[in-house]
mmCIF file of C-alpha atoms in Angstrom:
data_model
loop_
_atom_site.group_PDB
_atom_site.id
_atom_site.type_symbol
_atom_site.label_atom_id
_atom_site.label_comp_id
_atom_site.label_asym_id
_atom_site.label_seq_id
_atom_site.Cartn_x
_atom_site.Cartn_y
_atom_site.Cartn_z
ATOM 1 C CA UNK A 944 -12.712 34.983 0.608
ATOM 2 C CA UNK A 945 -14.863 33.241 2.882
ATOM 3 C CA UNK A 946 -13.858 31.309 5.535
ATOM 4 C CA UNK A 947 -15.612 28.350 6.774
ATOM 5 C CA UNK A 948 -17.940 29.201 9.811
ATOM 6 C CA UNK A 949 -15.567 26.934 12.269
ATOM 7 C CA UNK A 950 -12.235 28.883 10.704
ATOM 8 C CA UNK A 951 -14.317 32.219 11.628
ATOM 9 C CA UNK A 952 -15.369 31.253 14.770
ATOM 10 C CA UNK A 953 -12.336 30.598 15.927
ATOM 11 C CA UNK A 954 -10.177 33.335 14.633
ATOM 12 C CA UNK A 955 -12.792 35.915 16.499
ATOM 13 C CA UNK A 956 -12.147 34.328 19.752
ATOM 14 C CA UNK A 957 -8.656 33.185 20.246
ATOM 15 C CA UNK A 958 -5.727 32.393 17.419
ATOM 16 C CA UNK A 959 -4.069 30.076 20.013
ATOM 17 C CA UNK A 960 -6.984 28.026 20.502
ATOM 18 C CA UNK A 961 -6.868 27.363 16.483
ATOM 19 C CA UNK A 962 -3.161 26.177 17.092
ATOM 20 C CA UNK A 963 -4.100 23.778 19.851
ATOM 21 C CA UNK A 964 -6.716 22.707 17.752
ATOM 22 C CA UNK A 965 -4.224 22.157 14.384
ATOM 23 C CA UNK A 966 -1.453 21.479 16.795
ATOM 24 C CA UNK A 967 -3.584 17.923 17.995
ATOM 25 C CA UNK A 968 -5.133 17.362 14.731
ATOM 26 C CA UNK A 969 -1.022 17.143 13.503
ATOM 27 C CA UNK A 970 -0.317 14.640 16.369
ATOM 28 C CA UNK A 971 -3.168 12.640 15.728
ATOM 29 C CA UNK A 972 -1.976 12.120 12.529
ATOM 30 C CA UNK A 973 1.387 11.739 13.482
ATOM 31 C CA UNK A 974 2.419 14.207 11.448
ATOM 32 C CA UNK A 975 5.459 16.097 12.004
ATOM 33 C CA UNK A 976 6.551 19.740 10.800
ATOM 34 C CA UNK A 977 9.875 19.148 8.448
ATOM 35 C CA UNK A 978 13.032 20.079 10.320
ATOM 36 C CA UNK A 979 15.407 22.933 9.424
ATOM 37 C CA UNK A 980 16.337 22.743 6.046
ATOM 38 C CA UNK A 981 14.292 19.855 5.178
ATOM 39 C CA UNK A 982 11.689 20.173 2.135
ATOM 40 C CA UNK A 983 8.891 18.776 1.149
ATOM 41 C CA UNK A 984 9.138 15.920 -1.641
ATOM 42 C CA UNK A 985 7.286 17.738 -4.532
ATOM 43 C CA UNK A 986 6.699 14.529 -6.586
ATOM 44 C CA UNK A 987 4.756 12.705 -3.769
ATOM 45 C CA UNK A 988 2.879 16.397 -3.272
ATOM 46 C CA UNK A 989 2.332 16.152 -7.036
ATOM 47 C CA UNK A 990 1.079 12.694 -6.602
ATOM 48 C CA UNK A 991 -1.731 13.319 -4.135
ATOM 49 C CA UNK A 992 -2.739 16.609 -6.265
ATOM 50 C CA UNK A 993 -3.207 14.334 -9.468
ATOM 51 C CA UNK A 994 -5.315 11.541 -6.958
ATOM 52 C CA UNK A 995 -7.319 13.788 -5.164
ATOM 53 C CA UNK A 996 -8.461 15.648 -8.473
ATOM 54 C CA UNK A 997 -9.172 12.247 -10.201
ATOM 55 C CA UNK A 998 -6.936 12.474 -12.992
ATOM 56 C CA UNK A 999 -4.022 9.818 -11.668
ATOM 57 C CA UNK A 1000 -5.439 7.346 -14.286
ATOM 58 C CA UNK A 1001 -4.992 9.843 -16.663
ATOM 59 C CA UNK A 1002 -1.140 10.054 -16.177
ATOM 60 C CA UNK A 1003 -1.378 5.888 -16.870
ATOM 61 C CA UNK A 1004 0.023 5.130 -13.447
ATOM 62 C CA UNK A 1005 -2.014 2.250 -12.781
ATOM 63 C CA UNK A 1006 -1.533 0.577 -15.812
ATOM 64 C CA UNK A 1007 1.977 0.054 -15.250
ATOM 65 C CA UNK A 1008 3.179 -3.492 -13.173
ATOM 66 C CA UNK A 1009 4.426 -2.853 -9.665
ATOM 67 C CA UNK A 1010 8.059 -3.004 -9.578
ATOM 68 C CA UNK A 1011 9.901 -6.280 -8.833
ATOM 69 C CA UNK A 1012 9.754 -7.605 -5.248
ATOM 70 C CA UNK A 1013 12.568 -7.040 -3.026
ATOM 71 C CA UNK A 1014 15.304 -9.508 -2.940
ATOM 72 C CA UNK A 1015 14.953 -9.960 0.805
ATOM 73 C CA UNK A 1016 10.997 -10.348 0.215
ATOM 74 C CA UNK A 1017 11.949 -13.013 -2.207
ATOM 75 C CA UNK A 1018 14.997 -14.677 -0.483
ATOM 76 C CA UNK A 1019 12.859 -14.851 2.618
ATOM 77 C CA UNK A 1020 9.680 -16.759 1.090
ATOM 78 C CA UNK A 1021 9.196 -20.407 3.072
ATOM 79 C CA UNK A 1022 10.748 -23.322 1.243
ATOM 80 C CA UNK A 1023 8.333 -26.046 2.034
ATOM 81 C CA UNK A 1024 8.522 -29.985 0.875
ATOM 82 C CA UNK A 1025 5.602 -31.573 -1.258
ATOM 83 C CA UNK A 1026 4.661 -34.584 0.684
ATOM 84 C CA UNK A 1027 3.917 -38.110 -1.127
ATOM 85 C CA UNK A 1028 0.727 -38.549 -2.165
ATOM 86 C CA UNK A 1029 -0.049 -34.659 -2.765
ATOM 87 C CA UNK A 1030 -1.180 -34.043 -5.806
ATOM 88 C CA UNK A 1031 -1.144 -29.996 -6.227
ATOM 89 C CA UNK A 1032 0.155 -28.493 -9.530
ATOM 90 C CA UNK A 1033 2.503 -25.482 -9.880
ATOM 91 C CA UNK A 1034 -0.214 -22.529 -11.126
ATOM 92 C CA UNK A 1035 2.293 -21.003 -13.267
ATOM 93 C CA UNK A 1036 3.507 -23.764 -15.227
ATOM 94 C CA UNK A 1037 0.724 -25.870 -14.641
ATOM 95 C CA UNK A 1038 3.061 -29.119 -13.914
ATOM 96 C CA UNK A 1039 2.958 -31.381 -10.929
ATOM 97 C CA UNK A 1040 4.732 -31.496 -7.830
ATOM 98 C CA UNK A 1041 7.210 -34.418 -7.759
ATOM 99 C CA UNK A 1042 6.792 -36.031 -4.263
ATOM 100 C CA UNK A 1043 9.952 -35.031 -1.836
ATOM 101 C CA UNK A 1044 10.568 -31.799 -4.076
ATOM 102 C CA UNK A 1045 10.991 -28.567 -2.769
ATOM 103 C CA UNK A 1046 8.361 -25.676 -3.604
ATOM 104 C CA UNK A 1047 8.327 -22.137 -2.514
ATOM 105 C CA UNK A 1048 5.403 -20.768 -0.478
ATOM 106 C CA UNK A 1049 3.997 -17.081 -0.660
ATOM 107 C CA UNK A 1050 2.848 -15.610 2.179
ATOM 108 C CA UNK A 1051 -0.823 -15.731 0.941
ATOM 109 C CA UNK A 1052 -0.446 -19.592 1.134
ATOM 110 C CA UNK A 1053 -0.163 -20.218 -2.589
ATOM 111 C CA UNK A 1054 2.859 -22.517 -3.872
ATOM 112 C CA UNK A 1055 4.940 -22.579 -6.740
ATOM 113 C CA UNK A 1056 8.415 -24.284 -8.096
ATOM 114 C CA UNK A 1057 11.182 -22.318 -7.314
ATOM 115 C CA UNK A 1058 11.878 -21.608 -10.891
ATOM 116 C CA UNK A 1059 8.578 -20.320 -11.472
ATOM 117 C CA UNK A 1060 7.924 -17.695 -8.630
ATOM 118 C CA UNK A 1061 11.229 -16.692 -8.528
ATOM 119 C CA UNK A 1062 11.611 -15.262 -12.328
ATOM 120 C CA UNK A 1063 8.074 -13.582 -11.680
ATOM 121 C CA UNK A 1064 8.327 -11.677 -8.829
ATOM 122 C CA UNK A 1065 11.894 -10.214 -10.327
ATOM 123 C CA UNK A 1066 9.116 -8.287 -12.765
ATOM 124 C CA UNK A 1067 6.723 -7.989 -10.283
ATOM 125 C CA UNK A 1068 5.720 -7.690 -6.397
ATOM 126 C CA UNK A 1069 2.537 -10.066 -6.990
ATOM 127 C CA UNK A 1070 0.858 -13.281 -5.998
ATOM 128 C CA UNK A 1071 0.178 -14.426 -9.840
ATOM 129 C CA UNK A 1072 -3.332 -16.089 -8.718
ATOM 130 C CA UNK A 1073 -4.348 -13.805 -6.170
ATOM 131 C CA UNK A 1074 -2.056 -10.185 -6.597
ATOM 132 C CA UNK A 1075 -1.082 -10.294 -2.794
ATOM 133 C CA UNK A 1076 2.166 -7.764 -2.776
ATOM 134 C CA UNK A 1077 5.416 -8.554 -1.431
ATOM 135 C CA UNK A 1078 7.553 -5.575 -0.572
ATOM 136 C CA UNK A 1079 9.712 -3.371 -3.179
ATOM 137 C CA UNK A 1080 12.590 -1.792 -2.848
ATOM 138 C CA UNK A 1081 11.276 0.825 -4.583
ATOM 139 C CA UNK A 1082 10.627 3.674 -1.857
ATOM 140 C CA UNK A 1083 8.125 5.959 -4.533
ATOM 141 C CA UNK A 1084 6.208 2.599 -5.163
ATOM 142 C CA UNK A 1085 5.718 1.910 -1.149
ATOM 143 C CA UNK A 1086 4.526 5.231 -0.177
ATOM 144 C CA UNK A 1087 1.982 4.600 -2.751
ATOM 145 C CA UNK A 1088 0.648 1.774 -1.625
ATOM 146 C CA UNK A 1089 0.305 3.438 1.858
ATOM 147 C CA UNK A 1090 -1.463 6.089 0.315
ATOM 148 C CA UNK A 1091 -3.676 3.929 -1.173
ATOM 149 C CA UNK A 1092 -4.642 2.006 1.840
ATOM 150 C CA UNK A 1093 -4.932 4.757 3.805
ATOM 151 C CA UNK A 1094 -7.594 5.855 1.182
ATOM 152 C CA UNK A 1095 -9.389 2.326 1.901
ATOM 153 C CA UNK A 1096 -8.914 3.029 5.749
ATOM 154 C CA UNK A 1097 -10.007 6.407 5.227
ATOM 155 C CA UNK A 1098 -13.590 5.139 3.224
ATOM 156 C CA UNK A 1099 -14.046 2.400 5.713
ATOM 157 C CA UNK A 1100 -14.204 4.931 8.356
ATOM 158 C CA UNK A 1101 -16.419 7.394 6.494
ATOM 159 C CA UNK A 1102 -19.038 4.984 6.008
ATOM 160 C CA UNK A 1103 -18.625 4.051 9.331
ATOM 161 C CA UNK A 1104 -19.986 7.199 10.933
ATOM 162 C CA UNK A 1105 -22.233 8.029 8.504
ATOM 163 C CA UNK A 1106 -23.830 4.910 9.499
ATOM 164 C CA UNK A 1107 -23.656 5.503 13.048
ATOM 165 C CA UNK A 1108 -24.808 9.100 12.666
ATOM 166 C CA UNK A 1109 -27.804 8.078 10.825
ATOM 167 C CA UNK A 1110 -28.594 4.485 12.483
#
């Protein structure tokens, strides 16, 4: 096997400066080693295996609806009061505000009737106009979703020094 030129380079000169090395590439991450008798959680290993080797679309795992949106999420969401005169409609049922009625607000700004938003986001985590995610309670589906925006994070800063290498 052949090790990368950096891996060799290193191992001829010193071992211990390939552990400082590791040992602040960890921290930076804020990674930290599992403790004693901890192990690894296989699935989310599994997980990252199947995304990094393109085939999570395969297994159908985007196709699926989010899970619901935590009860907290959803018992926290602003109750705001249509004002007189306001003539907004409910997106999901597509009636009309009654002046003085109550409405629930997401935190993307986009309102709805109580009765509306509330049966939706027990199905799923999502804005219906504009998909903006409320929290889960499902701890599987939120380490997902910081995978996946890590992956965004990630791209954003690849292209970013590429095009400062090469500007």
């Amino acid at each position: 096997m052949i090790l990368p030129f950096y891996l060799q380079s290193k191992l001829a000169c010193n071992n211990s400066d390939l552990d400082s090395d590791m040992s602040d590439y960890f921290a930076e991450m804020s990674w930290t080693p599992l403790g004693d008798g901890e192990t690894p959680n296989h699935l989310i290993q599994m997980a990252r295996f199947l995304r990094d080797f393109g085939m999570w679309d395969l297994v159908g795992q985007d196709t699926e609806l989010p899970p619901p949106a935590s009860k907290e999420a959803v018992a926290n969401l602003p109750e705001i009061k249509i004002e007189s005169g306001e003539t907004k409609q409910c997106p999901v049922c597509l009636k009309e505000f009654e002046a003085d009625s109550k409405a629930k607000s997401m935190p993307c700004h986009h309102v709805f009737h109580q009765e509306c938003i509330v049966p939706w986001l027990e199905k799923t985590n999502s804005c219906p106009l504009c998909r903006y995610e409320l929290p889960t309670d499902d701890e599987d589906y939120e380490m997902y979703r910081k995978e996946k925006k890590r992956a965004v994070e990630r791209e954003k800063d690849l292209i970013s020094l590429h095009n400062s290498m090469f500007t």
